[in-house]
CSV table of C-alpha atoms in Angstrom, one decimal:
chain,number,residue,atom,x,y,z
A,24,UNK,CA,-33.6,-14.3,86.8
A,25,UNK,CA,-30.4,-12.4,87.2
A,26,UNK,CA,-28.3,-11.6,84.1
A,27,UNK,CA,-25.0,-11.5,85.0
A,28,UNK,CA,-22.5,-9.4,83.2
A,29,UNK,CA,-19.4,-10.9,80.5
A,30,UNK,CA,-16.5,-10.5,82.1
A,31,UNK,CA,-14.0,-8.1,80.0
A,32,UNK,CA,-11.3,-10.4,78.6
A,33,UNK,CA,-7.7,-9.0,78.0
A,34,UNK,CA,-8.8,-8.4,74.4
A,35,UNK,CA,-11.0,-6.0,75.5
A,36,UNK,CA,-9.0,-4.2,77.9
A,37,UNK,CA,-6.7,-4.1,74.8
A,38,UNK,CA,-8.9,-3.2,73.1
A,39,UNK,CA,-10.2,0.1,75.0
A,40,UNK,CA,-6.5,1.4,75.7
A,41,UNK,CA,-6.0,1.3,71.5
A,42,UNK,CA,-9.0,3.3,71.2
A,43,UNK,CA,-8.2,5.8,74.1
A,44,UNK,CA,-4.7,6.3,72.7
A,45,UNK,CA,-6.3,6.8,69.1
A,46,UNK,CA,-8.8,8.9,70.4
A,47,UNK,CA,-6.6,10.9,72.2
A,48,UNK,CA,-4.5,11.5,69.1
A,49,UNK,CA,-7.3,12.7,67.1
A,50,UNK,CA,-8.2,15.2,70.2
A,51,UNK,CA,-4.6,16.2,70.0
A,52,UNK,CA,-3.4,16.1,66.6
A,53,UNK,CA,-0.7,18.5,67.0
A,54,UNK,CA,1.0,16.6,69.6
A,55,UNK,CA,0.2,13.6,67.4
A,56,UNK,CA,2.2,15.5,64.5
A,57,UNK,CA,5.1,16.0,67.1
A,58,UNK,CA,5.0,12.4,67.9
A,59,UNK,CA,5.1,11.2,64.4
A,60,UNK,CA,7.5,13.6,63.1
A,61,UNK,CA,10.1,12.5,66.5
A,62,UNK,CA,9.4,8.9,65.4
A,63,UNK,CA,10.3,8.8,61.8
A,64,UNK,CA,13.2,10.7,62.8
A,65,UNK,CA,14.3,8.2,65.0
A,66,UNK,CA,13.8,5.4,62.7
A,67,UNK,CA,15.7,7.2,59.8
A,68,UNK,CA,18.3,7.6,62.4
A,69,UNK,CA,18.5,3.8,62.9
A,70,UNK,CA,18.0,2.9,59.6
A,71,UNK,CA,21.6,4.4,58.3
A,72,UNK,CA,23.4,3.2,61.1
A,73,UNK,CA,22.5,-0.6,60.2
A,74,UNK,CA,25.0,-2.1,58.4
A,75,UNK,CA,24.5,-6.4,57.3
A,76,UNK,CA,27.3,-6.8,55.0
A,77,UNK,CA,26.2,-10.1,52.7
A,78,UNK,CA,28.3,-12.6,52.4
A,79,UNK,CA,28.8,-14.7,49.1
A,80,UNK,CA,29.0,-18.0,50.9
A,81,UNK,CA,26.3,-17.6,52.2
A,82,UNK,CA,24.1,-17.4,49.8
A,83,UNK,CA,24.6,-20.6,48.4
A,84,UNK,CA,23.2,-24.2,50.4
A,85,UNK,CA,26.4,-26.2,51.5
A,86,UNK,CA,26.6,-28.8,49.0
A,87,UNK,CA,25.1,-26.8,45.9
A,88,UNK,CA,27.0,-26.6,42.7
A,89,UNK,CA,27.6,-22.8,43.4
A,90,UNK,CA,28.9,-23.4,46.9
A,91,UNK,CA,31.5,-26.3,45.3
A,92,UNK,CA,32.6,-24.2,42.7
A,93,UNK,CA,33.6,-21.5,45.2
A,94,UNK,CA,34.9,-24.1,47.0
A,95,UNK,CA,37.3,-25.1,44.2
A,96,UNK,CA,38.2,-21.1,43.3
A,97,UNK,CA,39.9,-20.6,46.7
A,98,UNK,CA,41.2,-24.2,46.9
A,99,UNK,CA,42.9,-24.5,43.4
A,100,UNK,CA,43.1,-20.5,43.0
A,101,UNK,CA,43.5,-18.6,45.7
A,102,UNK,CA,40.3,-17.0,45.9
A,103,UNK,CA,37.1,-16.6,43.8
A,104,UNK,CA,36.4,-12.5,44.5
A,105,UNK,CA,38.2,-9.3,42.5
A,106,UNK,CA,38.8,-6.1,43.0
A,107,UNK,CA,39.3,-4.1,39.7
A,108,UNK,CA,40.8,-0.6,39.5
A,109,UNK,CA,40.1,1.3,36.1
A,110,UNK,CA,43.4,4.0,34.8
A,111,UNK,CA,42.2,6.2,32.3
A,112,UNK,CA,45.0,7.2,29.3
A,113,UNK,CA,46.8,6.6,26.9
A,114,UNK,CA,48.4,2.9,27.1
A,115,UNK,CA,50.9,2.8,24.0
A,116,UNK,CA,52.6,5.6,25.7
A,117,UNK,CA,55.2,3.4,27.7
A,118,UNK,CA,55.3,5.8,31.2
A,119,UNK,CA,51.7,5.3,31.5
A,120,UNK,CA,52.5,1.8,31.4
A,121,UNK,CA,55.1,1.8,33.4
A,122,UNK,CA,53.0,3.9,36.4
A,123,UNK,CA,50.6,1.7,35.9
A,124,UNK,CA,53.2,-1.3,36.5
A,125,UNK,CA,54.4,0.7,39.7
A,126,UNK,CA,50.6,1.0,40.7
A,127,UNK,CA,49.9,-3.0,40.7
A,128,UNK,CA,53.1,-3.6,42.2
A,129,UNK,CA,52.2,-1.1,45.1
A,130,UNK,CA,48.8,-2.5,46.1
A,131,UNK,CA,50.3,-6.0,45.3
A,132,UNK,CA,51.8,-5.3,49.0
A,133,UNK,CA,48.9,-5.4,50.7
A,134,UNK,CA,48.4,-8.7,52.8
A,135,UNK,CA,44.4,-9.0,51.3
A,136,UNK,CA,46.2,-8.8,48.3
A,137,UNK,CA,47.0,-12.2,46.7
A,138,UNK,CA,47.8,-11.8,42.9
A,139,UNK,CA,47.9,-8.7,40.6
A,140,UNK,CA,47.0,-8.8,36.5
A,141,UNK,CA,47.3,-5.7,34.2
A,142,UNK,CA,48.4,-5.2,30.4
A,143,UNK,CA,51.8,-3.7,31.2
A,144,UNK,CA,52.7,-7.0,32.9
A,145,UNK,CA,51.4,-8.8,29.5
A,146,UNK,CA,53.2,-6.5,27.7
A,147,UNK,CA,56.6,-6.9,29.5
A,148,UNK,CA,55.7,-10.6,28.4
A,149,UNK,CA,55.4,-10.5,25.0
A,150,UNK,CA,58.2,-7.8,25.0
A,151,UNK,CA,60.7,-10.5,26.5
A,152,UNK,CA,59.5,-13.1,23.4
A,153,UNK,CA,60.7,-10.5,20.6
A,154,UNK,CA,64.1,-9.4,22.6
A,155,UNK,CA,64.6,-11.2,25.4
A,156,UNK,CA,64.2,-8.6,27.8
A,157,UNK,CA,60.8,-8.5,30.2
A,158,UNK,CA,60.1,-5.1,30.4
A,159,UNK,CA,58.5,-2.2,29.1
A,160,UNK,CA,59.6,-1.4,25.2
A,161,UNK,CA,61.4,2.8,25.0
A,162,UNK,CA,59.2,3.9,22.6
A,163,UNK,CA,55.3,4.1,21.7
A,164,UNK,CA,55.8,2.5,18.2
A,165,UNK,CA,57.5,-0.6,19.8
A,166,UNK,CA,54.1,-0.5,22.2
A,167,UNK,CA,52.0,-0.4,19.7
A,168,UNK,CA,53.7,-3.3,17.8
A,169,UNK,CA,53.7,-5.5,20.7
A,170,UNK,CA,50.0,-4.9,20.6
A,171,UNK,CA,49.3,-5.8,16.9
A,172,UNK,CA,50.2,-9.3,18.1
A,173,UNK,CA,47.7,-9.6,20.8
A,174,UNK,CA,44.8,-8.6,18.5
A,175,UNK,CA,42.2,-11.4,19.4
A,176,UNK,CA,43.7,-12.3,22.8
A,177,UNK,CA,40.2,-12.9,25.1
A,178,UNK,CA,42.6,-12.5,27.8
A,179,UNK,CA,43.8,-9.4,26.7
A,180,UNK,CA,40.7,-7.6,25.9
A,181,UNK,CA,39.9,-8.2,29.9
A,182,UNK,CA,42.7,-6.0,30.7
A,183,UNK,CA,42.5,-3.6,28.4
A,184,UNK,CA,39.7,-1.1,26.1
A,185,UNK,CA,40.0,-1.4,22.1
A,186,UNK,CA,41.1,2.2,22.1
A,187,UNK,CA,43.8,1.8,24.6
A,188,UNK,CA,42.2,4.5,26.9
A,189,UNK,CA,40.9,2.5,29.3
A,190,UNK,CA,43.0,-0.3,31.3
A,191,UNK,CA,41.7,-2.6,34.4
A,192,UNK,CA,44.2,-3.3,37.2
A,193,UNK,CA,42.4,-6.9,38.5
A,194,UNK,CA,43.4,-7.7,42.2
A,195,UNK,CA,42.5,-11.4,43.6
A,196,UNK,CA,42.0,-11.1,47.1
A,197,UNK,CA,43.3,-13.9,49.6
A,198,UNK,CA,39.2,-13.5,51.6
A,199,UNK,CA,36.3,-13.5,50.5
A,200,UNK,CA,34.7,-12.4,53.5
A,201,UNK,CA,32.6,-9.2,52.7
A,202,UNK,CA,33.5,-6.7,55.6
A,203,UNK,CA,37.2,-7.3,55.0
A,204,UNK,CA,36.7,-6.6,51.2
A,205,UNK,CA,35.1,-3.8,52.1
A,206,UNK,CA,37.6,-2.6,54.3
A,207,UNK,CA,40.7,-3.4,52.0
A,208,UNK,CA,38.4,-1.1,49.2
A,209,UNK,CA,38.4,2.2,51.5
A,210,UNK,CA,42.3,1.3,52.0
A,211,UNK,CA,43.0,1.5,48.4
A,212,UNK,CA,40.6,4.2,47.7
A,213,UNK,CA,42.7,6.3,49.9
A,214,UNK,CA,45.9,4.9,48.1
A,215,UNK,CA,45.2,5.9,44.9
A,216,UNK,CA,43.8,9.2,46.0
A,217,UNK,CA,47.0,9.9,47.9
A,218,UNK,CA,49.6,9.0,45.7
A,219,UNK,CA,48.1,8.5,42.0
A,220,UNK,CA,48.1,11.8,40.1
A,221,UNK,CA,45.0,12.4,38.4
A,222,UNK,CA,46.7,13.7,35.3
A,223,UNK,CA,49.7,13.6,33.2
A,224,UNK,CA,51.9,16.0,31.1
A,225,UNK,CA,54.2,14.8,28.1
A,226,UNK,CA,57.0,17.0,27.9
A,227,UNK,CA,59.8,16.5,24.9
A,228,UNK,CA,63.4,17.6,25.2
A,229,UNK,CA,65.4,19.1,22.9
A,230,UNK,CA,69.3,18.4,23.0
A,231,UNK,CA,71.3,21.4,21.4
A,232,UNK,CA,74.9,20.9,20.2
């Protein structure tokens, strides 16, 4: 009786390539360490260069109570995402408010740009109620009157710290796409850093005569 042979099946052949490659590895480890070492370089490489940007929208099914209320945000308000700049100093002083005013209305020009909010905008609002006049009060004591009467506001206290050191400038953008707000972000980065000094001096004058 002849016994004839199993034929070697791809698996095998697989098979017997993995283990020469392994083996060879293990004969060669230094060129294996070479190989590893050009490899994870390579991936590290790729890894930083990928860039998937996640889009709210997409997050939610079409139809789903977060997706409608989205929906309705851009619909009935112009958009549903934020961009919020923080100014550090001291807000009864009215200059501070006043560069901060000139800082809103700035980046207000930007096309992503839909609608700015900040407390000197409030203030010139509650300003024009006592005198008539919407605009920034001359002196800190008027300031700091103006803000005796927004004590409690909810909408206030989004816009501004309890201290009055620390003020938000929100931006509503017109997208809500996440590359573009991304985008518009590096562009007011650079803004700021160009043109917004980092610190101010209060200097009094003296009148003689």
């Amino acid at each position: 009786v002849k016994i004839k042979g199993r034929q070697t099946t791809g698996e095998d052949w697989g098979a017997k390539i993995l283990n020469g490659v392994i083996g060879g590895l293990l004969n060669h480890r230094r060129i294996a360490l070479v190989l590893l070492i050009m490899v994870s370089a390579a991936a590290i490489v790729a890894v930083t260069r990928v860039d998937s940007p996640i889009e709210p929208t997409n997050l939610f099914s079409k139809g789903s109570p977060p997706d409608r209320a989205d929906r309705f945000l851009r619909e009935e308000f112009e958009g549903s995402q934020f961009l919020q700049i923080q100014l550090a100093g001291d807000m009864t002083e009215p200059g501070m408010l006043r560069q901060l005013w000139w800082i809103a209305d700035q980046l207000k020009k930007l096309p992503e740009v839909k609608s700015v909010n900040h407390i000197a905008d409030a203030l010139s609002r509650a300003n024009e109620a006592m005198e008539g006049q919407r605009r920034i009060p001359d002196t800190q004591e008027k300031v700091k009157l103006l803000y005796s009467f927004m004590v409690g506001d909810a909408s206030v206290a989004q816009l501004i710290t309890g201290d009055y050191g620390h003020a938000l400038i929100h931006l509503k953008l017109s997208t809500d796409s996440a590359e573009k707000s991304e985008a518009l972000l590096a562009k007011v980065e650079a803004w700021v850093k160009k043109n917004v000094p980092v610190a101010y001096q209060r200097v009094g004058v003296e009148c003689s005569g």
